[in-house]
Short mmCIF file of C-alpha atoms in Angstrom, two decimals:
data_model
loop_
_atom_site.label_atom_id
_atom_site.label_comp_id
_atom_site.label_asym_id
_atom_site.label_seq_id
_atom_site.Cartn_x
_atom_site.Cartn_y
_atom_site.Cartn_z
CA MET J 1 0.00 0.00 0.00
CA ALA J 2 1.32 3.43 -0.93
CA ARG J 3 2.33 5.71 1.93
CA GLY J 4 -0.26 8.34 0.95
CA GLU J 5 -3.07 5.77 0.89
CA HIS J 6 -1.98 4.45 4.29
CA HIS J 7 -2.09 7.95 5.77
CA ARG J 8 -5.51 8.59 4.24
CA ILE J 9 -6.98 5.42 5.75
CA HIS J 10 -5.37 6.16 9.10
CA ALA J 11 -6.82 9.68 9.08
CA GLN J 12 -10.29 8.35 8.24
CA ASP J 13 -10.09 5.81 11.08
CA ARG J 14 -9.00 8.50 13.53
CA GLN J 15 -11.81 10.78 12.38
CA GLN J 16 -14.39 8.00 12.81
CA ARG J 17 -13.09 7.20 16.32
CA ASN J 18 -13.30 10.88 17.24
CA ARG J 19 -16.88 11.10 15.91
CA LEU J 20 -17.81 8.21 18.18
CA ARG J 21 -16.03 9.76 21.17
CA VAL J 22 -17.77 13.09 20.64
CA ALA J 23 -21.17 11.40 20.22
CA GLN J 24 -20.69 9.42 23.43
CA GLU J 25 -19.53 12.47 25.37
CA ALA J 26 -22.41 14.56 24.02
CA ALA J 27 -24.81 11.81 25.10
CA ARG J 28 -23.27 11.83 28.57
CA LEU J 29 -23.66 15.60 28.85
CA MET J 30 -27.28 15.38 27.74
CA SER J 31 -28.01 12.56 30.16
CA GLU J 32 -26.18 13.89 33.22
CA HIS J 33 -26.55 17.65 32.79
CA GLY J 34 -29.88 17.95 31.04
CA ILE J 35 -28.55 19.60 27.87
CA ARG J 36 -31.35 19.36 25.31
CA ASP J 37 -29.76 21.03 22.30
CA PHE J 38 -27.82 18.56 20.17
CA HIS J 39 -25.61 21.21 18.56
CA HIS J 40 -24.64 22.68 21.93
CA ALA J 41 -23.98 19.20 23.34
CA LYS J 42 -21.67 18.20 20.47
CA LEU J 43 -19.69 21.45 20.59
CA LYS J 44 -19.25 21.18 24.35
CA ALA J 45 -18.24 17.53 24.03
CA ALA J 46 -15.67 18.31 21.34
CA GLU J 47 -14.23 21.09 23.47
CA ARG J 48 -13.95 18.83 26.52
CA LEU J 49 -12.19 16.17 24.46
CA GLY J 50 -9.86 18.65 22.74
CA ILE J 51 -11.16 17.71 19.30
CA HIS J 52 -11.14 20.68 16.92
CA ASP J 53 -11.70 18.95 13.58
CA ALA J 54 -15.16 19.93 12.29
CA GLN J 55 -15.26 16.68 10.30
CA ALA J 56 -15.14 14.79 13.60
CA LEU J 57 -18.44 16.28 14.79
CA PRO J 58 -21.16 13.59 14.70
CA ARG J 59 -24.57 14.05 13.16
CA ASN J 60 -27.51 14.50 15.51
CA GLN J 61 -28.70 10.98 14.68
CA GLU J 62 -25.37 9.59 15.91
CA ILE J 63 -25.74 11.45 19.21
CA GLU J 64 -29.29 10.24 19.64
CA GLN J 65 -28.14 6.66 19.03
CA ALA J 66 -25.35 7.10 21.59
CA LEU J 67 -27.92 8.49 24.04
CA ARG J 68 -30.18 5.45 23.56
CA GLU J 69 -27.21 3.15 24.06
CA ARG J 70 -26.12 4.98 27.20
CA GLN J 71 -29.62 4.76 28.64
CA ARG J 72 -29.72 1.05 27.87
CA LEU J 73 -26.38 0.43 29.58
CA PHE J 74 -26.48 2.80 32.55
CA ASP J 75 -30.10 3.80 33.15
CA ALA J 76 -32.01 0.60 32.42
CA ASP J 77 -33.72 0.68 35.82
CA SER J 78 -34.68 4.36 36.02
CA GLN J 79 -35.12 5.71 32.48
CA PRO J 80 -38.06 3.48 31.44
CA LEU J 81 -39.94 4.55 34.57
CA GLN J 82 -39.20 8.23 33.92
CA LEU J 83 -40.34 7.80 30.33
CA LYS J 84 -43.56 6.04 31.33
CA ALA J 85 -44.40 8.71 33.92
CA ARG J 86 -44.00 11.42 31.29
CA ARG J 87 -46.08 9.57 28.73
CA GLU J 88 -48.85 9.14 31.29
CA ALA J 89 -48.62 12.85 32.15
CA ALA J 90 -48.72 13.68 28.44
CA LEU J 91 -51.92 11.65 28.08
CA GLU J 92 -53.62 13.55 30.89
CA ALA J 93 -52.46 16.89 29.52
CA MET J 94 -53.69 16.03 26.03
CA ARG J 95 -57.13 15.19 27.40
CA PHE J 96 -57.14 18.48 29.29
CA LEU J 97 -56.10 20.40 26.16
CA GLY J 98 -58.37 18.47 23.84
CA ARG J 99 -59.98 21.53 22.24
CA PHE J 100 -56.55 22.48 20.86
CA ASP J 101 -55.91 19.13 19.10
CA PRO J 102 -52.65 18.44 20.99
CA ARG J 103 -49.86 16.30 19.54
CA LEU J 104 -47.05 14.74 21.54
CA VAL J 105 -43.55 15.43 20.19
CA GLY J 106 -39.93 15.18 21.26
CA PRO J 107 -38.09 12.83 23.63
CA VAL J 108 -41.24 11.64 25.43
CA LEU J 109 -42.58 10.36 22.11
CA GLU J 110 -39.23 9.20 20.75
CA GLY J 111 -38.41 7.21 23.90
CA THR J 112 -35.27 9.07 25.03
CA ALA J 113 -36.93 11.13 27.78
CA ASP J 114 -35.21 11.11 31.16
CA ALA J 115 -35.39 12.97 34.48
CA HIS J 116 -34.47 16.25 32.73
CA SER J 117 -37.07 16.02 29.96
CA ALA J 118 -40.14 18.19 29.60
CA VAL J 119 -43.38 16.86 28.16
CA CYS J 120 -43.45 18.62 24.78
CA LEU J 121 -46.76 19.18 23.00
CA HIS J 122 -47.86 21.01 19.90
CA VAL J 123 -51.26 22.67 20.37
CA PHE J 124 -53.23 24.38 17.62
CA SER J 125 -55.18 27.61 17.66
CA ASP J 126 -55.41 30.53 15.27
CA ASP J 127 -55.55 32.71 18.39
CA PRO J 128 -52.52 31.93 20.59
CA ASP J 129 -54.01 33.99 23.41
CA ALA J 130 -56.85 31.48 23.61
CA VAL J 131 -54.43 28.84 24.91
CA VAL J 132 -52.94 31.26 27.44
CA LEU J 133 -56.43 32.24 28.62
CA PHE J 134 -57.52 28.60 28.88
CA LEU J 135 -54.55 27.76 31.11
CA ARG J 136 -55.09 30.87 33.22
CA GLU J 137 -58.79 30.07 33.69
CA HIS J 138 -57.79 26.67 35.04
CA GLY J 139 -55.22 28.09 37.43
CA VAL J 140 -52.15 27.13 35.39
CA PRO J 141 -49.64 30.01 35.28
CA ALA J 142 -47.38 29.76 32.25
CA GLU J 143 -44.18 31.47 31.21
CA ILE J 144 -44.38 32.70 27.62
CA GLN J 145 -41.39 32.40 25.31
CA THR J 146 -40.80 32.16 21.55
CA ARG J 147 -39.38 29.30 19.51
CA ARG J 148 -38.18 29.33 15.92
CA LEU J 149 -39.00 26.22 13.93
CA ARG J 150 -38.07 25.31 10.38
CA LEU J 151 -41.04 24.54 8.15
CA SER J 152 -38.79 23.59 5.24
CA ARG J 153 -35.14 23.96 4.34
CA GLU J 154 -35.88 27.50 3.15
CA GLU J 155 -38.67 28.63 5.49
CA GLN J 156 -38.80 29.16 9.23
CA SER J 157 -41.16 30.90 11.62
CA ASP J 158 -41.49 31.92 15.28
CA TYR J 159 -44.17 30.43 17.52
CA PRO J 160 -45.30 31.15 21.09
CA VAL J 161 -44.15 28.61 23.69
CA LEU J 162 -45.89 28.15 27.04
CA LEU J 163 -43.85 26.66 29.89
CA PHE J 164 -45.38 25.41 33.13
CA ALA J 165 -45.14 22.62 35.67
CA ALA J 166 -47.80 20.14 36.75
CA ASP J 167 -47.45 17.32 39.27
CA GLY J 168 -43.75 18.05 39.48
CA LEU J 169 -43.14 17.64 35.74
CA PRO J 170 -42.21 20.38 33.26
CA PHE J 171 -44.45 20.98 30.25
CA ASP J 172 -43.53 22.73 27.01
CA LEU J 173 -46.40 23.76 24.70
CA THR J 174 -45.70 25.19 21.25
CA VAL J 175 -48.76 27.05 19.96
CA MET J 176 -49.23 26.77 16.18
CA PRO J 177 -52.00 27.83 13.78
CA ARG J 178 -54.54 25.17 12.90
CA ASP J 179 -53.31 24.71 9.36
CA ALA J 180 -50.00 23.51 10.86
CA LEU J 181 -51.81 20.27 11.70
CA ARG J 182 -51.33 19.31 8.06
CA GLN J 183 -47.57 19.79 7.95
CA ALA J 184 -45.20 19.24 10.84
CA PRO J 185 -42.06 21.39 11.17
CA LEU J 186 -38.69 19.80 10.53
CA ASP J 187 -37.15 17.73 13.27
CA ARG J 188 -33.89 19.13 14.68
CA ILE J 189 -32.35 15.65 14.61
CA ASP J 190 -32.82 14.46 11.04
CA GLU J 191 -34.42 17.48 9.29
CA LYS J 192 -37.41 15.36 8.29
CA PRO J 193 -41.00 16.29 9.26
CA MET J 194 -41.29 15.97 13.00
CA ARG J 195 -43.04 12.88 14.32
CA ARG J 196 -46.18 13.76 16.23
CA ALA J 197 -48.69 11.56 18.05
CA SER J 198 -52.38 12.22 18.63
CA LEU J 199 -54.22 11.42 21.84
CA GLY J 200 -55.35 8.08 20.43
CA ALA J 201 -51.82 7.14 19.39
CA VAL J 202 -50.47 7.91 22.87
CA GLU J 203 -53.27 5.86 24.45
CA GLU J 204 -52.31 2.91 22.26
CA LEU J 205 -48.65 3.42 23.07
CA LEU J 206 -49.38 3.12 26.79
CA ASN J 207 -52.18 0.56 26.82
CA GLU J 208 -51.45 -2.12 24.24
CA PRO J 209 -49.27 -5.03 25.41
CA GLY J 210 -45.91 -4.75 23.72
CA ALA J 211 -46.95 -1.56 21.91
CA GLN J 212 -44.22 0.53 23.50
CA ASP J 213 -41.43 -1.81 22.41
CA GLU J 214 -42.90 -2.04 18.91
CA PHE J 215 -43.16 1.73 18.68
CA GLU J 216 -39.52 2.13 19.72
CA ARG J 217 -38.48 -0.34 17.02
CA MET J 218 -40.52 1.56 14.45
CA LEU J 219 -38.89 4.87 15.39
CA ALA J 220 -35.43 3.31 15.29
CA ALA J 221 -36.14 1.94 11.81
CA VAL J 222 -37.29 5.36 10.62
CA ARG J 223 -34.08 6.93 11.97
CA ARG J 224 -31.92 4.60 9.87
#
């Protein structure tokens, strides 16, 4: 083998090992410190490891896979219980918010939720104040923020976000217009339309024997 080819292969191997190291460290930071942003987690992981090659930064899917593997190895006793509690809380919240056609999104749906995870819902109303008023009328004070979501590779928009706690769990509601029911924004992990689950789908996820494991396998297959 020519010297140049040997160096090229060696460099590729080193780069791949570094991608794995960064993904694993990013997963650790997300699991132990509650970092939710994949980009922030990978940059912080690379800095901690002293890796400055941009080509060694893993894709978000690689970090998510490392996070699932870490949970399987180190949190097998606690994480499934934390996930189940949040899915049950999501179900109750979706019933409560039924007039706004709620959809479950994020780690609680995907199966990677842990003790740091909020229950994330999309709710739909052409009048965002209607959701705020509904919560207020039921004694639920909410902090109002704004979130920018990508609707396509070229288009993005800002939406109101309502943050509150119930039964000791954090909730994160993104308020979208009703026509957004037809097209989900892009997922931050794979830039495909975000997976969303209706009330009925969450009920099936919790109630059918073996449904949760099957759903996790389906999501994993979609990721690949």
